[in-house]
Short mmCIF file of N, CA and C in Angstrom, two decimals:
data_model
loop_
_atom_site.label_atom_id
_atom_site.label_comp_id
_atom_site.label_asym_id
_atom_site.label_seq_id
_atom_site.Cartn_x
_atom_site.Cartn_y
_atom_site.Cartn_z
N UNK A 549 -7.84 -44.02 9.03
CA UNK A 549 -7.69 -42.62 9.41
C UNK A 549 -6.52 -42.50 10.40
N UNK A 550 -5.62 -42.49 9.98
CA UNK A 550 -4.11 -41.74 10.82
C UNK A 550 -3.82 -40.64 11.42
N UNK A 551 -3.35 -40.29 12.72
CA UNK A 551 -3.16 -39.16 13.25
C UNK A 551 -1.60 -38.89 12.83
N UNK A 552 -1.83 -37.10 12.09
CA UNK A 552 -0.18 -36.93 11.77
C UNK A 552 -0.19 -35.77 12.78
N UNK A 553 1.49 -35.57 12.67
CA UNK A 553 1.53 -33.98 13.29
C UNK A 553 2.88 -33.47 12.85
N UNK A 554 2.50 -32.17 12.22
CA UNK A 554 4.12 -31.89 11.88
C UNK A 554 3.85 -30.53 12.19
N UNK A 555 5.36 -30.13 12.29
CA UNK A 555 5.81 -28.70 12.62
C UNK A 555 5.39 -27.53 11.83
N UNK A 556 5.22 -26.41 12.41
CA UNK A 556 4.69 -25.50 11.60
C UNK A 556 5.57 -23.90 12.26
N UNK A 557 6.08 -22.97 11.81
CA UNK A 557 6.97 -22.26 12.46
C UNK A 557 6.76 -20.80 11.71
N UNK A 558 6.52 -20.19 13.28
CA UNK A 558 6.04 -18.41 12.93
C UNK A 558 4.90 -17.99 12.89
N UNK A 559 3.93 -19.24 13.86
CA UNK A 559 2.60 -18.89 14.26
C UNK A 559 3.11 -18.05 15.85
N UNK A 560 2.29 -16.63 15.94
CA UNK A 560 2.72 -16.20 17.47
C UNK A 560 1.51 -15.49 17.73
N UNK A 561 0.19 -16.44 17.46
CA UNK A 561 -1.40 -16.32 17.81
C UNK A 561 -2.14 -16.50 17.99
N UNK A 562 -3.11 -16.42 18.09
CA UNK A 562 -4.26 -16.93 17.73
C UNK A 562 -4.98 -16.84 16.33
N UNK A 563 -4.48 -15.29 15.52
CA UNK A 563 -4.88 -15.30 14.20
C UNK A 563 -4.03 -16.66 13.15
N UNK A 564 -2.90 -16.77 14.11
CA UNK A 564 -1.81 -18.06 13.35
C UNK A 564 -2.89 -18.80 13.06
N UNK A 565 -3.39 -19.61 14.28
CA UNK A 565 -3.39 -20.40 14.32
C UNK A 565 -4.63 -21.12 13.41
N UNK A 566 -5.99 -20.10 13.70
CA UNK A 566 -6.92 -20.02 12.75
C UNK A 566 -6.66 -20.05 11.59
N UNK A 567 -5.39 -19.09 10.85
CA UNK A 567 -5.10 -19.63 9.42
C UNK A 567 -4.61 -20.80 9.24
N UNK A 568 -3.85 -21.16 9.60
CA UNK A 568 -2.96 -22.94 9.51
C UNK A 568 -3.68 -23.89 9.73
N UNK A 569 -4.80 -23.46 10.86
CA UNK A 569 -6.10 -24.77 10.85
C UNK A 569 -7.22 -24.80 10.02
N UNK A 570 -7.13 -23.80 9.47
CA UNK A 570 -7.84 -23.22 7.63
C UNK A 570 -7.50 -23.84 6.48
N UNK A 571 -6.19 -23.77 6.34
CA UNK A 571 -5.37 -23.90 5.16
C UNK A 571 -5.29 -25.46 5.56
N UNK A 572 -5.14 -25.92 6.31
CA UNK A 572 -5.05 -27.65 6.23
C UNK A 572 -6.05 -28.06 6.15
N UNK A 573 -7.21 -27.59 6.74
CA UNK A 573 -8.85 -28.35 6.36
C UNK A 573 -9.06 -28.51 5.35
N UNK A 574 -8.67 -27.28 4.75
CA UNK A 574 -9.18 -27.23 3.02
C UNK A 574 -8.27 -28.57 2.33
N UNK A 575 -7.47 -29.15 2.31
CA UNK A 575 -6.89 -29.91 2.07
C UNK A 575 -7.78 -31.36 2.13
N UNK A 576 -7.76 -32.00 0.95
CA UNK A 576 -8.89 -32.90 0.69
C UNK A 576 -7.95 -34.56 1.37
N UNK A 577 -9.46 -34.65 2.58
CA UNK A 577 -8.32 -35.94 3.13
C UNK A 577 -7.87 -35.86 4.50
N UNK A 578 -7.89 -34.15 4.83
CA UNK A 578 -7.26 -33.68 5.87
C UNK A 578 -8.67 -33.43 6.97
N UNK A 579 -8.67 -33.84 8.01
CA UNK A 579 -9.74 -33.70 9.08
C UNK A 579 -9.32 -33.50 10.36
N UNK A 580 -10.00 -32.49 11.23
CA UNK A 580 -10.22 -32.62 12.59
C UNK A 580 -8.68 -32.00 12.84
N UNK A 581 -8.50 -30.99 12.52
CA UNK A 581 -6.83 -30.18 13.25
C UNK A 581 -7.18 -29.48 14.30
N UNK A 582 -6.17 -29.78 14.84
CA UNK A 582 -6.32 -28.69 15.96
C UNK A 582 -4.37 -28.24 16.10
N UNK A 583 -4.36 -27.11 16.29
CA UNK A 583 -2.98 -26.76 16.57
C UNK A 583 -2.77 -25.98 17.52
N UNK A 584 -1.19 -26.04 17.93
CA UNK A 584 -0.73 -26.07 19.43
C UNK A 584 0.04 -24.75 19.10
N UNK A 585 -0.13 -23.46 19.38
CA UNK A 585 0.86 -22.49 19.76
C UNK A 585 1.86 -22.77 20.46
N UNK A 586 2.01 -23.00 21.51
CA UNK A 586 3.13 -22.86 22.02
C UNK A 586 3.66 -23.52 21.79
N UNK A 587 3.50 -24.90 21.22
CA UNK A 587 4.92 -26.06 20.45
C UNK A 587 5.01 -25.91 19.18
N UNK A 588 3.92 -25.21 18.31
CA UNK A 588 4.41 -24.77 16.67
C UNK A 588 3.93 -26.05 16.30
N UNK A 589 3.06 -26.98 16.70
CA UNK A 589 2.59 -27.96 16.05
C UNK A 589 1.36 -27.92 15.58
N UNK A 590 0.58 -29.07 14.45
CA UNK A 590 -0.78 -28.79 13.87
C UNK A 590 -1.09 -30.89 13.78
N UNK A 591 -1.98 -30.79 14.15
CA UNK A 591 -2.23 -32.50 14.30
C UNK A 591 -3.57 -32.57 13.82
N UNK A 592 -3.83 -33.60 12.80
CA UNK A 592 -5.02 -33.55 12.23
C UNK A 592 -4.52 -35.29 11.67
N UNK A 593 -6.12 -35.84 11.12
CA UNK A 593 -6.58 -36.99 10.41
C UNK A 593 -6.07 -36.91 9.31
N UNK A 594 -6.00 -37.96 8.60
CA UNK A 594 -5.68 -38.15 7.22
C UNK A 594 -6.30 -39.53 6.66
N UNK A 595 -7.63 -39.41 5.73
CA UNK A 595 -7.96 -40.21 5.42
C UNK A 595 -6.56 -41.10 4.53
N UNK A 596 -5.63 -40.36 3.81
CA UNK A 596 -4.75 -41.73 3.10
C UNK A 596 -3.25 -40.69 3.46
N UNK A 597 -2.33 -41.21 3.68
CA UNK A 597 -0.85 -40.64 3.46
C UNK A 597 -1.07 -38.60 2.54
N UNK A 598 -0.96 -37.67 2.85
CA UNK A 598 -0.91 -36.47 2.38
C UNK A 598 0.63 -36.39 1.74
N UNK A 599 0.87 -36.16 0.57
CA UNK A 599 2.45 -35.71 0.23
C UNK A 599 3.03 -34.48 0.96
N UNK A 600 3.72 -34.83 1.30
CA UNK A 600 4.67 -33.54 2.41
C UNK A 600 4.35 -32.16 1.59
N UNK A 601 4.98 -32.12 0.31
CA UNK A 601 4.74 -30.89 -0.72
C UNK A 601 3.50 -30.48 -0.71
N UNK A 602 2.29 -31.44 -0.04
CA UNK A 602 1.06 -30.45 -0.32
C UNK A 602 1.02 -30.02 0.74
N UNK A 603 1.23 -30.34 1.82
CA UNK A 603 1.41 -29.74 3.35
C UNK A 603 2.00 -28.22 3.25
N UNK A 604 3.25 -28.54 2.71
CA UNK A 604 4.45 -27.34 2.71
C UNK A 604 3.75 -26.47 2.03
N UNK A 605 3.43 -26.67 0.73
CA UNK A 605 2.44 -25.73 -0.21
C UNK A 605 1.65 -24.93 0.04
N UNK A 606 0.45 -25.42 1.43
CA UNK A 606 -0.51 -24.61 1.58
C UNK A 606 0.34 -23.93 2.77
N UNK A 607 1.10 -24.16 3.92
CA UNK A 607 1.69 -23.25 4.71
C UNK A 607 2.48 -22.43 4.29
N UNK A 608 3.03 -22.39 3.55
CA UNK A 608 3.86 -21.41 3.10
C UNK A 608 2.96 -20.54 2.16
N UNK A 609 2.10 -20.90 1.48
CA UNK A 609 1.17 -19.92 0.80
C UNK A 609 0.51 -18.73 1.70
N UNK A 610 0.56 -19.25 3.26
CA UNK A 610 -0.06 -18.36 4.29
C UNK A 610 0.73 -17.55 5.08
N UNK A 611 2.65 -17.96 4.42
CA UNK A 611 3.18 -17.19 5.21
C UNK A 611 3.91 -17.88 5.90
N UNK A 612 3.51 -18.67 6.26
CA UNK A 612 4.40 -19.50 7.33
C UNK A 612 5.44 -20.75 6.80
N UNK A 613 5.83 -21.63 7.61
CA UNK A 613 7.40 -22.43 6.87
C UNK A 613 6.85 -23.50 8.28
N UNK A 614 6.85 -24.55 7.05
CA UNK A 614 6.60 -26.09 7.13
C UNK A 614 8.13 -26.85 7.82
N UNK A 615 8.01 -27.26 8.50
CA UNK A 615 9.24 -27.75 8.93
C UNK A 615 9.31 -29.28 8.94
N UNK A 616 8.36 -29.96 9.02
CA UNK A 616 7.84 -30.77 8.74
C UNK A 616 7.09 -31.82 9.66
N UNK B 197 -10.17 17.03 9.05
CA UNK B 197 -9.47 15.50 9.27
C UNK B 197 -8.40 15.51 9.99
N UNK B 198 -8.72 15.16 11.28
CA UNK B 198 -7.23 15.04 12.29
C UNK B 198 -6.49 13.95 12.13
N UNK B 199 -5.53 13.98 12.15
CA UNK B 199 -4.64 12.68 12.48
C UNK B 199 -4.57 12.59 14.28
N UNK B 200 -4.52 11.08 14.17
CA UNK B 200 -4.71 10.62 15.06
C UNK B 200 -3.86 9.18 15.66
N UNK B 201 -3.13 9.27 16.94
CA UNK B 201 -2.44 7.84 17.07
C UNK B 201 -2.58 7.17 18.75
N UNK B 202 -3.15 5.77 18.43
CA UNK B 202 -3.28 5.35 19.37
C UNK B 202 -2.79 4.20 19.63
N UNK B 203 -2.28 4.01 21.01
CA UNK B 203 -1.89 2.75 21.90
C UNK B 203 -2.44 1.43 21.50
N UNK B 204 -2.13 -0.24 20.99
CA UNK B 204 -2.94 -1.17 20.85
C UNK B 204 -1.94 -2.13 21.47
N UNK B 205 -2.28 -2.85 22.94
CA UNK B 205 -1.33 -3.82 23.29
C UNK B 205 -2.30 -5.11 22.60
N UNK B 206 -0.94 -5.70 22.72
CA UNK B 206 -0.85 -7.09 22.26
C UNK B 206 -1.28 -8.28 20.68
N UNK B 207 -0.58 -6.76 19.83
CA UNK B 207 -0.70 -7.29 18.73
C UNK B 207 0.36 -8.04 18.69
N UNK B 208 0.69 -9.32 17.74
CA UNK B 208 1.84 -9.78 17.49
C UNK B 208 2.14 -10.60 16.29
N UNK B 209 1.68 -9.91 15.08
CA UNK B 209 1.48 -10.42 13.85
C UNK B 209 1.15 -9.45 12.68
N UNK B 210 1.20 -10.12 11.38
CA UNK B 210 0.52 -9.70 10.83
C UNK B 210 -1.12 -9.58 10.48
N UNK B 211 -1.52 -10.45 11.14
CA UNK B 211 -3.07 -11.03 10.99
C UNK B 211 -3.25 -9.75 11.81
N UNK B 212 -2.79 -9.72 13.25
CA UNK B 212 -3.58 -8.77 14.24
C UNK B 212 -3.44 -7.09 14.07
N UNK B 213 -2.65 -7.21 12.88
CA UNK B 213 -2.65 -5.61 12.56
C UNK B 213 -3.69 -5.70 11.35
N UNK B 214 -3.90 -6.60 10.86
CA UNK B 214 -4.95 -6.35 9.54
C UNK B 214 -6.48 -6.63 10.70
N UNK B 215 -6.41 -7.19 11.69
CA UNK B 215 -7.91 -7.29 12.23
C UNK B 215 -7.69 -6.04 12.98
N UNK B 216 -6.95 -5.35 13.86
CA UNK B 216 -7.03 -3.93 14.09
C UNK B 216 -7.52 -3.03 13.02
N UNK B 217 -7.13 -3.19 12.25
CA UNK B 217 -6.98 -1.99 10.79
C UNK B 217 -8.55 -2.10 10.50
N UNK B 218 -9.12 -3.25 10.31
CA UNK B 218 -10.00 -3.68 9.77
C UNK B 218 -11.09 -3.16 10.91
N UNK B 219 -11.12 -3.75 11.86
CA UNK B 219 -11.86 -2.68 13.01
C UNK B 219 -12.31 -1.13 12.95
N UNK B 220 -10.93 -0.59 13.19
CA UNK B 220 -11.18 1.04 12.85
C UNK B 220 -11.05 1.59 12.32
N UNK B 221 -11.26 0.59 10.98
CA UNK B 221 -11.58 0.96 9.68
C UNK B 221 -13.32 0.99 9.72
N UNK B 222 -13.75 0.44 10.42
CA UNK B 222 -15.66 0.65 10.22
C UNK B 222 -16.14 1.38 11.09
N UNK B 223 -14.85 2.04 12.22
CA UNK B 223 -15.61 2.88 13.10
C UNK B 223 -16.36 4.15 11.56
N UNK B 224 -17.53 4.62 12.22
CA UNK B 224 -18.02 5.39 11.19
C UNK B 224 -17.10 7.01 11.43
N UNK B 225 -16.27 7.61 10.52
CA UNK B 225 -15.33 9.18 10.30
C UNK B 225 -14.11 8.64 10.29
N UNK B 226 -13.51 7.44 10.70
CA UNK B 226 -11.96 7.04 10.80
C UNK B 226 -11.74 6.46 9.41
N UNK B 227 -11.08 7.35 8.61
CA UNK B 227 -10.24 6.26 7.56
C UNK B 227 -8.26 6.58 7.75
N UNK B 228 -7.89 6.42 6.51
CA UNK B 228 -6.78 5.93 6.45
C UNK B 228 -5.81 5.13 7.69
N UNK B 229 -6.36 4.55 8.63
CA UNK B 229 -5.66 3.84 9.34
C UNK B 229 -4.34 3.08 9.12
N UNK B 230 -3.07 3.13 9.98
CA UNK B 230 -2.15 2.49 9.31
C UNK B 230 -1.54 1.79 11.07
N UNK B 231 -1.19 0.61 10.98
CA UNK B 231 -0.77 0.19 12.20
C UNK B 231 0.85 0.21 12.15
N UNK B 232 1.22 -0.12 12.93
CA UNK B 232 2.60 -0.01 13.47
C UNK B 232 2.88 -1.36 14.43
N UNK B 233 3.26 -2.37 14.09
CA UNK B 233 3.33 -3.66 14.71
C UNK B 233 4.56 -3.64 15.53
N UNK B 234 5.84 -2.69 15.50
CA UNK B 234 6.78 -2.69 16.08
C UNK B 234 6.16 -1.47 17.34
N UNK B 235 5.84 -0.81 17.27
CA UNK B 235 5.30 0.34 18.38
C UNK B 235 4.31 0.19 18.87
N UNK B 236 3.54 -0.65 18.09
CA UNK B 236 1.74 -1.17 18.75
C UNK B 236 1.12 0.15 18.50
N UNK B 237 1.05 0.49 17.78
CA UNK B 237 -0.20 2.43 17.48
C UNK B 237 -0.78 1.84 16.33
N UNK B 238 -1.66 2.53 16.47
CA UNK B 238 -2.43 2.54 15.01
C UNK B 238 -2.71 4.11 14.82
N UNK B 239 -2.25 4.62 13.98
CA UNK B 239 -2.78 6.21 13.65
C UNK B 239 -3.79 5.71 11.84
N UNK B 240 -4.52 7.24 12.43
CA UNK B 240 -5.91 7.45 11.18
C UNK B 240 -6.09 8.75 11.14
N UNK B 241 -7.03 9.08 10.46
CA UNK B 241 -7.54 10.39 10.10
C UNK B 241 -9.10 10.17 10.81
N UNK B 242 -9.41 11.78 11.63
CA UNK B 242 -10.85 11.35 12.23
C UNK B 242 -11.65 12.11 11.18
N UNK B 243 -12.94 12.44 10.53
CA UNK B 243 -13.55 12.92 10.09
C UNK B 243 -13.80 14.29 11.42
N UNK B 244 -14.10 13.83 12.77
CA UNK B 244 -14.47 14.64 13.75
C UNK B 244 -14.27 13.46 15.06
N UNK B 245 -13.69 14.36 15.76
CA UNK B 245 -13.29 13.32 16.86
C UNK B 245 -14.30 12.47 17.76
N UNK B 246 -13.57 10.88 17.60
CA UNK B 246 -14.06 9.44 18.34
C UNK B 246 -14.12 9.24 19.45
N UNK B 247 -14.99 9.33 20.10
CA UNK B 247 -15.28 9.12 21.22
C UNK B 247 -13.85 7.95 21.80
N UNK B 248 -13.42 8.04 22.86
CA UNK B 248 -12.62 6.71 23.63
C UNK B 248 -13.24 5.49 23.23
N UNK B 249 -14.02 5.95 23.77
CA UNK B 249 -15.02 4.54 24.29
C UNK B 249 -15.02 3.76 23.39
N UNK B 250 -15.79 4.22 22.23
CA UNK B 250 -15.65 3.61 20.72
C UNK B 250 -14.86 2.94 20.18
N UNK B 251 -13.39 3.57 20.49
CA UNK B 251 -11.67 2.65 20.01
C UNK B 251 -11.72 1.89 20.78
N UNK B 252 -11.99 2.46 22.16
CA UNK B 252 -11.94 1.33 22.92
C UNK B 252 -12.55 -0.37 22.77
N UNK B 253 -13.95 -0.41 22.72
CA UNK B 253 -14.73 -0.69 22.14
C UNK B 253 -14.79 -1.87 20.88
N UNK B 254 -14.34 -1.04 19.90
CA UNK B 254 -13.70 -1.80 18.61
C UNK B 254 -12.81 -3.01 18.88
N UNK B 255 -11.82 -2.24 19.76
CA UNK B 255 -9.82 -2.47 19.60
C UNK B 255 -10.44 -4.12 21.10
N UNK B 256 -11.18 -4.22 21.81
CA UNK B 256 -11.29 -4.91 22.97
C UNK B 256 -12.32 -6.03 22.69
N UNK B 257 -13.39 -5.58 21.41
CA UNK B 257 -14.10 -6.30 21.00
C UNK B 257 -13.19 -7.94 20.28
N UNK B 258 -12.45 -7.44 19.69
CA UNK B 258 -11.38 -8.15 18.83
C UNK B 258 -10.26 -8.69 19.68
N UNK B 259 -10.12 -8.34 20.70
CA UNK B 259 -9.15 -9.34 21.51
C UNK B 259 -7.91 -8.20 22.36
N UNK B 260 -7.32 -7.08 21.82
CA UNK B 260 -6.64 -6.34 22.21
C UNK B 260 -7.08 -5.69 23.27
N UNK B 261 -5.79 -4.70 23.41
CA UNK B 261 -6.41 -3.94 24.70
C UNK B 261 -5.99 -2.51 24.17
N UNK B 262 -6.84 -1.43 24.17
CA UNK B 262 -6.84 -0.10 23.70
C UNK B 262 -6.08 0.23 25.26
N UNK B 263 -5.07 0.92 24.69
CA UNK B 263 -3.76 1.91 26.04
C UNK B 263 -4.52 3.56 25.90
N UNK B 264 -4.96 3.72 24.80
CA UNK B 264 -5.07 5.35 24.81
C UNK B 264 -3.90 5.91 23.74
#
């Protein structure tokens, strides 16, 4: 279980942030996020390596832009 | 049906204008609500006029702060 953290850009909330820590849970593999407003970051578990594209996929589906 | 427009600090999104909207949207006589994320108002139509308290109420329950 690996700790990742990548950028996430054009959260300016608390409703952000609840969606982006939504949209990555659901992500099979993905555990335990918590994300940082004021640095635009999202840090969560990963039972095996996640492909960047599925990352980018579900943030941008919510609106927001994966930076990585 | 009056129209009606009121003060909402500290929206700063799209999420927090759909959880405003969504708010006084269930006050009971308020429909067509439409927010304004650049001016912070939300105007509606009253069936018969809302008590303060009530917007108030709603708009403070959810995290904002009703201006009037």
């Amino acid at each position: 279980m690996a700790k990742r953290t990548i950028t996430v850009k054009g959260m300016s909330c608390g409703h952000c942030v609840a969606a982006v820590s939504e949209a990555l849970s659901k992500i099979p593999g993905v555990s335990d996020v918590t994300v940082d407003l004021t640095f635009g970051t999202a840090t969560f578990s990963e039972a095996a390596p996640v492909d960047a594209k599925v990352l980018k996929d579900a943030i941008e589906k919510i609106g927001f832009e994966f930076v990585g």
